[in-house]
Tab-separated table of C-alpha atoms and ligand atoms in Angstrom:
chain	number	residue	atom	x	y	z
M	1	MET	CA	-0.077	0.135	0.073
M	2	THR	CA	1.367	3.299	-0.859
M	3	GLU	CA	1.141	6.240	1.616
M	4	THR	CA	-0.489	9.468	0.486
M	5	ILE	CA	-0.726	12.775	1.662
M	6	ALA	CA	-4.294	13.961	1.322
M	7	ASN	CA	-3.320	17.421	0.493
M	8	PRO	CA	0.127	18.392	0.059
M	9	ALA	CA	-0.623	22.095	0.444
M	10	THR	CA	-1.517	21.371	3.996
M	11	LYS	CA	1.747	20.298	4.960
M	12	PRO	CA	3.363	22.213	8.021
M	13	ALA	CA	4.884	25.252	6.812
M	14	PRO	CA	8.255	26.337	8.749
M	15	LYS	CA	8.708	30.067	9.630
M	16	ASP	CA	10.066	32.302	6.823
M	17	TRP	CA	13.028	33.260	9.143
M	18	ILE	CA	13.763	29.442	9.754
M	19	LEU	CA	14.123	28.878	6.091
M	20	GLY	CA	16.823	31.389	5.933
M	21	ILE	CA	18.906	29.268	8.166
M	22	SER	CA	22.020	27.238	7.000
M	23	ALA	CA	22.563	24.526	9.442
M	24	TYR	CA	25.827	24.691	11.715
M	25	VAL	CA	28.586	22.904	10.000
M	26	PRO	CA	30.513	20.892	12.822
M	27	GLY	CA	34.379	20.407	12.197
M	28	LYS	CA	35.122	17.346	10.336
M	29	ALA	CA	36.405	14.051	11.844
M	30	ALA	CA	36.663	12.441	8.324
M	31	ALA	CA	37.880	13.030	4.879
M	32	ASP	CA	35.329	13.089	1.821
M	33	ASP	CA	35.867	9.329	1.213
M	34	GLY	CA	35.274	8.637	4.928
M	35	ARG	CA	38.863	7.863	6.190
M	36	PRO	CA	38.826	8.841	9.668
M	37	LEU	CA	41.186	11.870	10.696
M	38	ILE	CA	42.743	13.524	13.732
M	39	LYS	CA	40.386	16.480	14.453
M	40	LEU	CA	42.211	19.531	14.354
M	41	SER	CA	38.995	21.203	13.318
M	42	ALA	CA	36.838	21.803	16.265
M	43	ASN	CA	39.316	23.466	18.830
M	44	GLU	CA	38.999	20.792	21.367
M	45	ASN	CA	41.864	20.227	23.714
M	46	PRO	CA	44.410	17.961	21.979
M	47	LEU	CA	45.894	16.858	25.311
M	48	GLY	CA	42.447	15.380	26.367
M	49	THR	CA	40.706	15.803	29.655
M	50	GLY	CA	42.359	16.341	33.143
M	51	ALA	CA	42.643	13.271	35.070
M	52	ALA	CA	40.446	14.634	37.903
M	53	ALA	CA	37.739	15.630	35.711
M	54	ARG	CA	37.735	12.261	34.119
M	55	ALA	CA	37.732	10.321	37.603
M	56	ALA	CA	34.840	12.760	38.838
M	57	LEU	CA	32.736	11.889	35.711
M	58	VAL	CA	33.153	8.000	35.896
M	59	ALA	CA	32.349	8.231	39.766
M	60	ALA	CA	29.189	10.399	38.805
M	61	THR	CA	27.729	7.627	36.554
M	62	ALA	CA	26.826	5.338	39.587
M	63	ASP	CA	23.154	6.854	39.568
M	64	LEU	CA	21.764	6.998	36.164
M	65	ALA	CA	18.200	6.917	37.129
M	66	THR	CA	17.787	10.178	38.848
M	67	TYR	CA	17.845	13.767	37.249
M	68	PRO	CA	20.479	15.845	37.612
M	69	ASP	CA	20.382	18.707	40.197
M	70	PRO	CA	18.222	21.259	38.447
M	71	GLY	CA	19.964	24.172	39.801
M	72	ALA	CA	23.636	22.877	39.235
M	73	THR	CA	24.477	23.967	42.746
M	74	LYS	CA	27.898	22.638	43.273
M	75	LEU	CA	28.969	23.605	39.685
M	76	ARG	CA	27.948	27.237	40.212
M	77	GLU	CA	29.725	27.388	43.656
M	78	ALA	CA	32.882	26.127	42.282
M	79	ILE	CA	32.868	28.800	39.175
M	80	GLY	CA	31.934	31.327	41.721
M	81	ALA	CA	34.906	30.449	44.069
M	82	VAL	CA	37.333	30.132	41.457
M	83	HIS	CA	36.391	33.518	39.593
M	84	GLY	CA	35.337	35.403	42.418
M	85	LEU	CA	31.507	35.749	41.355
M	86	ASP	CA	28.051	35.279	43.073
M	87	PRO	CA	26.914	31.937	42.289
M	88	GLU	CA	23.104	33.183	42.155
M	89	ARG	CA	24.061	35.135	39.031
M	90	ILE	CA	25.618	32.209	37.116
M	91	ILE	CA	23.769	30.227	34.668
M	92	TYR	CA	24.722	26.927	33.220
M	93	GLY	CA	24.114	25.558	29.508
M	94	THR	CA	23.990	22.628	27.414
M	95	GLY	CA	27.279	24.105	26.021
M	96	SER	CA	27.635	27.940	25.930
M	97	ASP	CA	25.556	27.459	22.572
M	98	GLU	CA	22.542	27.006	24.658
M	99	LEU	CA	23.172	30.169	26.432
M	100	LEU	CA	23.978	32.281	23.146
M	101	HIS	CA	20.610	30.843	21.696
M	102	ILE	CA	18.486	31.678	25.105
M	103	ALA	CA	20.116	35.279	25.130
M	104	ALA	CA	18.750	35.827	21.433
M	105	SER	CA	15.560	34.303	22.412
M	106	ALA	CA	15.051	36.341	25.577
M	107	TYR	CA	15.622	39.762	24.158
M	108	ALA	CA	15.202	39.702	20.405
M	109	GLY	CA	12.394	38.729	17.780
M	110	PRO	CA	10.982	39.683	14.555
M	111	GLY	CA	11.824	43.327	13.593
M	112	ASP	CA	14.809	43.307	15.919
M	113	GLU	CA	18.415	43.433	14.972
M	114	ILE	CA	21.164	41.339	16.320
M	115	LEU	CA	24.729	42.679	15.557
M	116	TYR	CA	28.113	40.912	15.481
M	117	VAL	CA	31.260	41.412	13.454
M	118	ARG	CA	32.248	39.869	9.888
M	119	TYR	CA	33.875	36.485	10.649
M	120	GLY	CA	31.995	36.350	14.106
M	121	PHE	CA	31.092	32.814	15.432
M	122	ALA	CA	28.911	30.930	13.177
M	123	VAL	CA	26.142	30.408	15.889
M	124	TYR	CA	25.337	34.120	16.077
M	125	ASP	CA	23.743	34.064	12.718
M	126	ILE	CA	21.751	31.116	13.595
M	127	ALA	CA	20.890	32.417	16.936
M	128	ALA	CA	19.662	35.519	15.319
M	129	ARG	CA	17.543	34.081	12.713
M	130	ARG	CA	16.146	31.366	14.774
M	131	VAL	CA	14.060	33.937	16.734
M	132	GLY	CA	13.199	35.813	13.713
M	133	ALA	CA	15.540	38.930	14.414
M	134	THR	CA	17.761	40.277	11.453
M	135	PRO	CA	21.349	39.731	11.781
M	136	VAL	CA	23.525	42.817	11.135
M	137	ILE	CA	27.304	42.286	10.273
M	138	ALA	CA	29.739	45.220	11.071
M	139	PRO	CA	32.948	45.047	9.030
M	140	ASP	CA	36.108	43.784	10.383
M	141	LYS	CA	39.424	45.658	10.489
M	142	ASP	CA	41.934	43.203	8.968
M	143	TYR	CA	40.184	40.357	10.432
M	144	ALA	CA	39.902	41.739	13.871
M	145	THR	CA	36.896	43.390	15.530
M	146	ASP	CA	36.468	47.042	14.846
M	147	VAL	CA	34.609	48.688	17.769
M	148	ASP	CA	33.968	52.061	15.746
M	149	ALA	CA	32.418	49.871	12.931
M	150	LEU	CA	30.370	47.963	15.339
M	151	LEU	CA	29.094	51.168	17.212
M	152	ALA	CA	28.311	52.684	13.689
M	153	ALA	CA	26.292	49.670	13.112
M	154	VAL	CA	23.909	50.129	16.004
M	155	THR	CA	20.294	51.300	15.202
M	156	ASP	CA	17.171	51.888	17.351
M	157	LYS	CA	16.299	48.364	16.369
M	158	THR	CA	19.430	46.728	17.837
M	159	ARG	CA	18.776	44.463	20.842
M	160	VAL	CA	21.685	42.194	21.222
M	161	VAL	CA	25.331	42.521	20.378
M	162	PHE	CA	27.513	39.274	20.062
M	163	LEU	CA	31.079	39.317	20.339
M	164	ALA	CA	33.502	36.448	20.977
M	165	ASN	CA	36.657	37.509	22.530
M	166	PRO	CA	39.188	36.159	21.653
M	167	ASN	CA	37.137	35.456	18.298
M	168	ASN	CA	36.582	32.500	16.524
M	169	PRO	CA	37.464	31.772	13.519
M	170	THR	CA	40.125	34.737	13.375
M	171	GLY	CA	41.742	34.180	16.816
M	172	THR	CA	42.038	37.839	17.252
M	173	MET	CA	41.829	39.741	20.681
M	174	THR	CA	40.099	42.995	21.522
M	175	SER	CA	41.644	44.675	24.232
M	176	ARG	CA	40.188	45.453	27.545
M	177	GLU	CA	40.053	49.255	26.733
M	178	GLU	CA	38.078	48.438	23.580
M	179	ILE	CA	35.821	46.222	25.028
M	180	ALA	CA	34.928	48.863	27.750
M	181	ARG	CA	34.864	51.514	24.950
M	182	LEU	CA	32.437	49.223	23.196
M	183	HIS	CA	30.186	48.734	26.263
M	184	ALA	CA	30.205	52.437	27.230
M	185	GLY	CA	28.951	53.320	23.505
M	186	LEU	CA	25.983	50.729	23.515
M	187	ARG	CA	22.735	51.951	24.752
M	188	PRO	CA	21.877	50.471	28.122
M	189	ASP	CA	18.834	48.427	26.770
M	190	ILE	CA	21.150	46.567	24.214
M	191	LEU	CA	22.343	43.276	25.788
M	192	PHE	CA	26.017	42.737	25.200
M	193	VAL	CA	27.010	39.201	24.951
M	194	LEU	CA	30.601	38.702	25.382
M	195	ASP	CA	31.437	34.919	24.558
M	196	GLN	CA	34.705	34.335	26.249
M	197	ALA	CA	35.092	30.688	24.988
M	198	TYR	CA	38.770	30.967	24.729
M	199	ALA	CA	39.492	33.239	27.629
M	200	GLU	CA	41.444	30.404	29.502
M	201	TYR	CA	43.971	30.659	26.930
M	202	LEU	CA	45.135	34.273	27.664
M	203	ASP	CA	47.609	35.272	30.289
M	204	ALA	CA	46.199	36.885	33.516
M	205	ASP	CA	47.331	40.545	32.091
M	206	GLU	CA	45.364	39.768	28.986
M	207	ASP	CA	42.031	39.442	30.364
M	208	ASP	CA	39.562	41.596	28.636
M	209	GLY	CA	37.749	42.673	31.711
M	210	GLY	CA	34.353	41.310	30.804
M	211	LEU	CA	33.573	39.572	34.054
M	212	GLU	CA	34.554	42.643	35.979
M	213	LEU	CA	32.380	44.793	33.794
M	214	ALA	CA	29.309	42.448	34.169
M	215	ARG	CA	29.611	42.901	38.199
M	216	SER	CA	27.999	46.147	37.859
M	217	ALA	CA	26.639	46.564	34.431
M	218	SER	CA	23.065	45.575	33.887
M	219	ASN	CA	23.389	44.891	30.199
M	220	ILE	CA	26.680	42.456	29.952
M	221	PHE	CA	26.250	38.613	29.445
M	222	VAL	CA	29.623	36.946	29.631
M	223	THR	CA	29.805	33.359	28.645
M	224	ARG	CA	32.406	30.335	29.135
M	225	THR	CA	32.740	26.869	28.201
M	226	PHE	CA	34.069	23.500	29.454
M	227	SER	CA	34.348	22.300	25.755
M	228	LYS	CA	37.778	24.010	25.085
M	229	ILE	CA	40.851	24.076	27.624
M	230	HIS	CA	38.906	22.214	30.022
M	231	GLY	CA	38.797	19.245	27.628
M	232	LEU	CA	34.858	18.354	28.078
M	233	ALA	CA	33.436	19.110	24.917
M	234	ALA	CA	31.524	15.761	24.680
M	235	GLU	CA	29.667	16.488	27.840
M	236	ARG	CA	28.216	20.049	26.588
M	237	ILE	CA	28.732	22.445	29.267
M	238	GLY	CA	28.994	26.191	29.339
M	239	TRP	CA	28.129	28.710	31.875
M	240	GLY	CA	27.343	32.682	31.730
M	241	TYR	CA	27.319	35.623	34.328
M	242	ALA	CA	25.314	38.480	34.186
M	243	SER	CA	22.993	40.872	36.588
M	244	ALA	CA	20.536	39.088	38.743
M	245	ASP	CA	17.709	40.419	36.463
M	246	VAL	CA	19.215	38.871	33.210
M	247	ILE	CA	19.834	35.639	34.831
M	248	ASP	CA	16.171	35.409	36.126
M	249	ILE	CA	15.042	36.013	32.558
M	250	LEU	CA	17.292	33.385	30.998
M	251	HIS	CA	16.603	30.734	33.425
M	252	ARG	CA	12.835	30.766	32.354
M	253	ILE	CA	13.602	29.584	28.912
M	254	ARG	CA	16.798	27.345	29.302
M	255	ALA	CA	15.970	23.666	29.110
M	256	PRO	CA	15.243	21.900	32.395
M	257	PHE	CA	18.150	19.634	33.607
M	258	ASN	CA	20.301	20.871	30.916
M	259	VAL	CA	23.529	19.824	32.364
M	260	THR	CA	23.924	15.950	33.206
M	261	THR	CA	25.016	14.781	36.416
M	262	ALA	CA	28.184	13.426	35.335
M	263	GLY	CA	28.900	16.690	33.218
M	264	GLN	CA	28.331	18.820	36.452
M	265	ALA	CA	30.656	16.650	38.430
M	266	ALA	CA	33.114	16.820	35.815
M	267	ALA	CA	33.065	20.381	35.270
M	268	VAL	CA	33.549	20.832	38.999
M	269	ALA	CA	36.733	18.926	39.003
M	270	ALA	CA	37.655	20.620	35.761
M	271	ILE	CA	37.551	23.983	37.069
M	272	ASN	CA	39.297	23.322	40.216
M	273	ASP	CA	42.176	21.658	38.280
M	274	SER	CA	44.334	24.837	37.726
M	275	GLU	CA	47.332	22.803	36.925
M	276	TRP	CA	45.592	21.068	33.936
M	277	VAL	CA	44.460	24.381	32.674
M	278	ALA	CA	48.001	25.857	33.091
M	279	PHE	CA	49.505	22.862	31.355
M	280	SER	CA	47.162	23.235	28.428
M	281	ARG	CA	47.627	26.784	27.994
M	282	THR	CA	51.438	26.550	28.304
M	283	HIS	CA	51.376	23.957	25.588
M	284	THR	CA	49.103	25.837	23.288
M	285	ALA	CA	50.986	29.058	23.479
M	286	ARG	CA	54.308	27.510	22.796
M	287	TRP	CA	53.084	25.597	19.795
M	288	ARG	CA	50.910	28.252	18.659
M	289	GLU	CA	53.879	30.539	18.445
M	290	TRP	CA	55.938	28.070	16.822
M	291	LEU	CA	53.473	26.918	14.158
M	292	ALA	CA	52.854	30.805	13.341
M	293	GLY	CA	56.539	31.352	12.918
M	294	GLU	CA	56.645	28.282	10.324
M	295	VAL	CA	53.738	29.866	8.566
M	296	ALA	CA	55.404	33.274	8.620
M	297	ALA	CA	58.419	31.549	6.962
M	298	LEU	CA	56.180	30.621	3.811
M	299	SER	CA	54.984	34.247	3.329
M	300	ASN	CA	56.867	34.149	-0.008
M	301	HIS	CA	54.300	31.396	-0.870
M	302	GLY	CA	51.353	33.533	-0.188
M	303	LEU	CA	50.661	32.259	3.402
M	304	ARG	CA	50.075	34.390	6.139
M	305	VAL	CA	48.989	33.712	9.707
M	306	VAL	CA	46.295	35.951	11.574
M	307	PRO	CA	47.405	36.900	14.959
M	308	SER	CA	45.920	34.383	17.546
M	309	LYS	CA	45.426	34.553	21.247
M	310	THR	CA	43.338	30.992	21.131
M	311	ASN	CA	44.320	27.596	20.585
M	312	PHE	CA	43.973	27.801	16.852
M	313	LEU	CA	45.465	29.681	14.121
M	314	LEU	CA	43.680	30.926	11.014
M	315	ILE	CA	45.947	30.781	8.218
M	316	LEU	CA	45.239	32.668	4.822
M	317	PHE	CA	46.386	31.174	1.665
M	318	ASP	CA	46.904	33.785	-1.138
M	319	GLY	CA	49.638	32.190	-3.504
M	320	LYS	CA	49.457	29.192	-5.425
M	321	LEU	CA	48.552	26.566	-2.815
M	322	THR	CA	45.049	27.240	-2.006
M	323	ALA	CA	43.370	26.770	1.351
M	324	GLU	CA	41.207	24.023	-0.045
M	325	ALA	CA	44.205	22.064	-1.501
M	326	ALA	CA	45.844	22.534	1.993
M	327	MET	CA	42.949	21.090	3.535
M	328	LYS	CA	42.869	17.845	1.280
M	329	GLY	CA	46.702	17.686	1.517
M	330	LEU	CA	46.475	17.542	5.349
M	331	TRP	CA	43.851	14.846	4.984
M	332	ASP	CA	46.632	12.665	3.315
M	333	GLU	CA	48.731	12.986	6.581
M	334	GLY	CA	45.645	11.990	8.641
M	335	TYR	CA	44.531	15.578	9.954
M	336	ALA	CA	41.278	17.353	9.577
M	337	THR	CA	41.384	21.229	9.630
M	338	ARG	CA	38.477	23.698	8.780
M	339	TRP	CA	38.342	25.220	5.624
M	340	LEU	CA	35.984	28.307	5.719
M	341	PRO	CA	34.235	29.318	2.335
M	342	GLY	CA	30.901	29.088	4.247
M	343	GLN	CA	31.947	32.011	6.728
M	344	GLY	CA	33.366	34.206	3.948
M	345	LEU	CA	36.724	32.881	4.266
M	346	PRO	CA	37.486	30.598	1.020
M	347	ASN	CA	41.261	31.519	1.464
M	348	GLY	CA	41.267	30.615	5.153
M	349	LEU	CA	42.154	27.372	7.055
M	350	ARG	CA	41.487	27.365	10.613
M	351	ILE	CA	44.068	24.780	12.358
M	352	THR	CA	43.693	23.615	16.066
M	353	ILE	CA	47.078	23.563	17.824
M	354	GLY	CA	47.562	19.893	18.248
M	355	THR	CA	50.153	17.957	20.353
M	356	LYS	CA	53.860	18.642	19.555
M	357	ALA	CA	53.957	15.726	17.205
M	358	GLN	CA	50.996	16.692	15.344
M	359	THR	CA	51.841	20.487	15.076
M	360	ARG	CA	55.281	19.525	13.781
M	361	ALA	CA	53.567	17.163	11.062
M	362	VAL	CA	50.943	19.881	10.207
M	363	ALA	CA	53.842	22.285	9.613
M	364	ALA	CA	56.077	19.950	7.596
M	365	LYS	CA	53.099	19.165	5.226
M	366	LEU	CA	52.022	22.934	4.962
M	367	ARG	CA	55.777	23.568	3.900
M	368	ALA	CA	55.975	20.671	1.433
M	369	MET	CA	52.827	21.633	-0.377
M	370	ALA	CA	53.706	25.199	-0.480
M	371	GLU	CA	57.076	24.553	-1.889
M	372	ALA	CA	55.588	22.088	-4.467
M	373	ALA	CA	52.749	24.481	-5.492
K	1	PLP	C1	33.695	26.510	20.934
K	1	PLP	C2	33.152	27.904	21.068
K	1	PLP	C3	32.038	28.114	21.932
K	1	PLP	C4	31.443	26.814	22.914
K	1	PLP	O1	30.453	26.211	22.485
K	1	PLP	P1	30.057	25.052	23.626
K	1	PLP	O2	28.592	24.971	23.009
K	1	PLP	O3	30.208	25.545	24.916
K	1	PLP	O4	30.879	23.837	23.210
K	1	PLP	C5	31.269	29.260	22.036
K	1	PLP	N1	31.720	30.340	21.297
K	1	PLP	C6	32.844	30.150	20.575
K	1	PLP	C7	33.197	31.288	19.933
K	1	PLP	C8	33.507	28.987	20.379
K	1	PLP	O5	34.563	28.905	19.571
């Protein structure tokens, strides 16, 4: 028997603004022919997860029948203690992605504008369109954030500004002074979402002051993640800090039980494991600078690296070797990287800083390809 739809015109109609969304493209873990690859495509921690977080996660799987703590109390207390923040003003999400989405949902809708920079994080476009708001893109300044351009793009319809600092996929950093100037230039009714997914890779004196500003400002929401330096991407845990008013609003629309029991336990252990964080930070900085130097030495072949404060480098290919060819050549060495044509960077390849051996292998292959092109 064939199934028929009585009247195809009556099928459910998605919202116009949903039709405008291109689904998020995750970093590859395999080549086009299915060969599995080492992922240097999603900025995960190549050193893995700290032993304390792993042990806490395993121990927390003893009881799988009970819902997790809906208030993530121990997690909020641990974050508050490490960062000197009021736990009541900390919210948690299924990754910081959930927090970015609920921030857009709570403060913007059809007719409103959500502003971010060119080469901003890909989720901002989806978060804006998902709620029917209009995404507005401010021009960059040589791939970095241009605060004047952002301020110039604000209109009376602007409701939310998203800024990742350091930024992904460019790796660029906006200074503390510039963040303060941006905040001071935004109307108080605009929610400034400062996405600090890579903040743990910064030295203490490079902090952008976002958490400090959020202590007293009523319109800043700072987000962090356990997916990057903490090595817990598989568990999907993020957190955010804002005024009590903003946090109250956001709690209304986050998913109930949005962080698992094991995830909460692992995150508490991870945020207290300052040794693992420092070890990962030191490793990353060392091999990032080393790889940046290797790429700089290929400038006569048209390769250029954008200055990065993160655990990845954006490399621009403007010579005979293209970014696409470099990505495919690296597949042959067993590595997945992220080519970015969908984000307006067809000449850009984003490469996560891997282990020492991985980083050396990537550099050697890039050199061989550039010289042969
Ligand atoms: C990786 C990343 C996130 C984190 O996402 P999670 O949902 O917490 O895994 C957020 N913002 C930026 C800019 C990122 O690169």
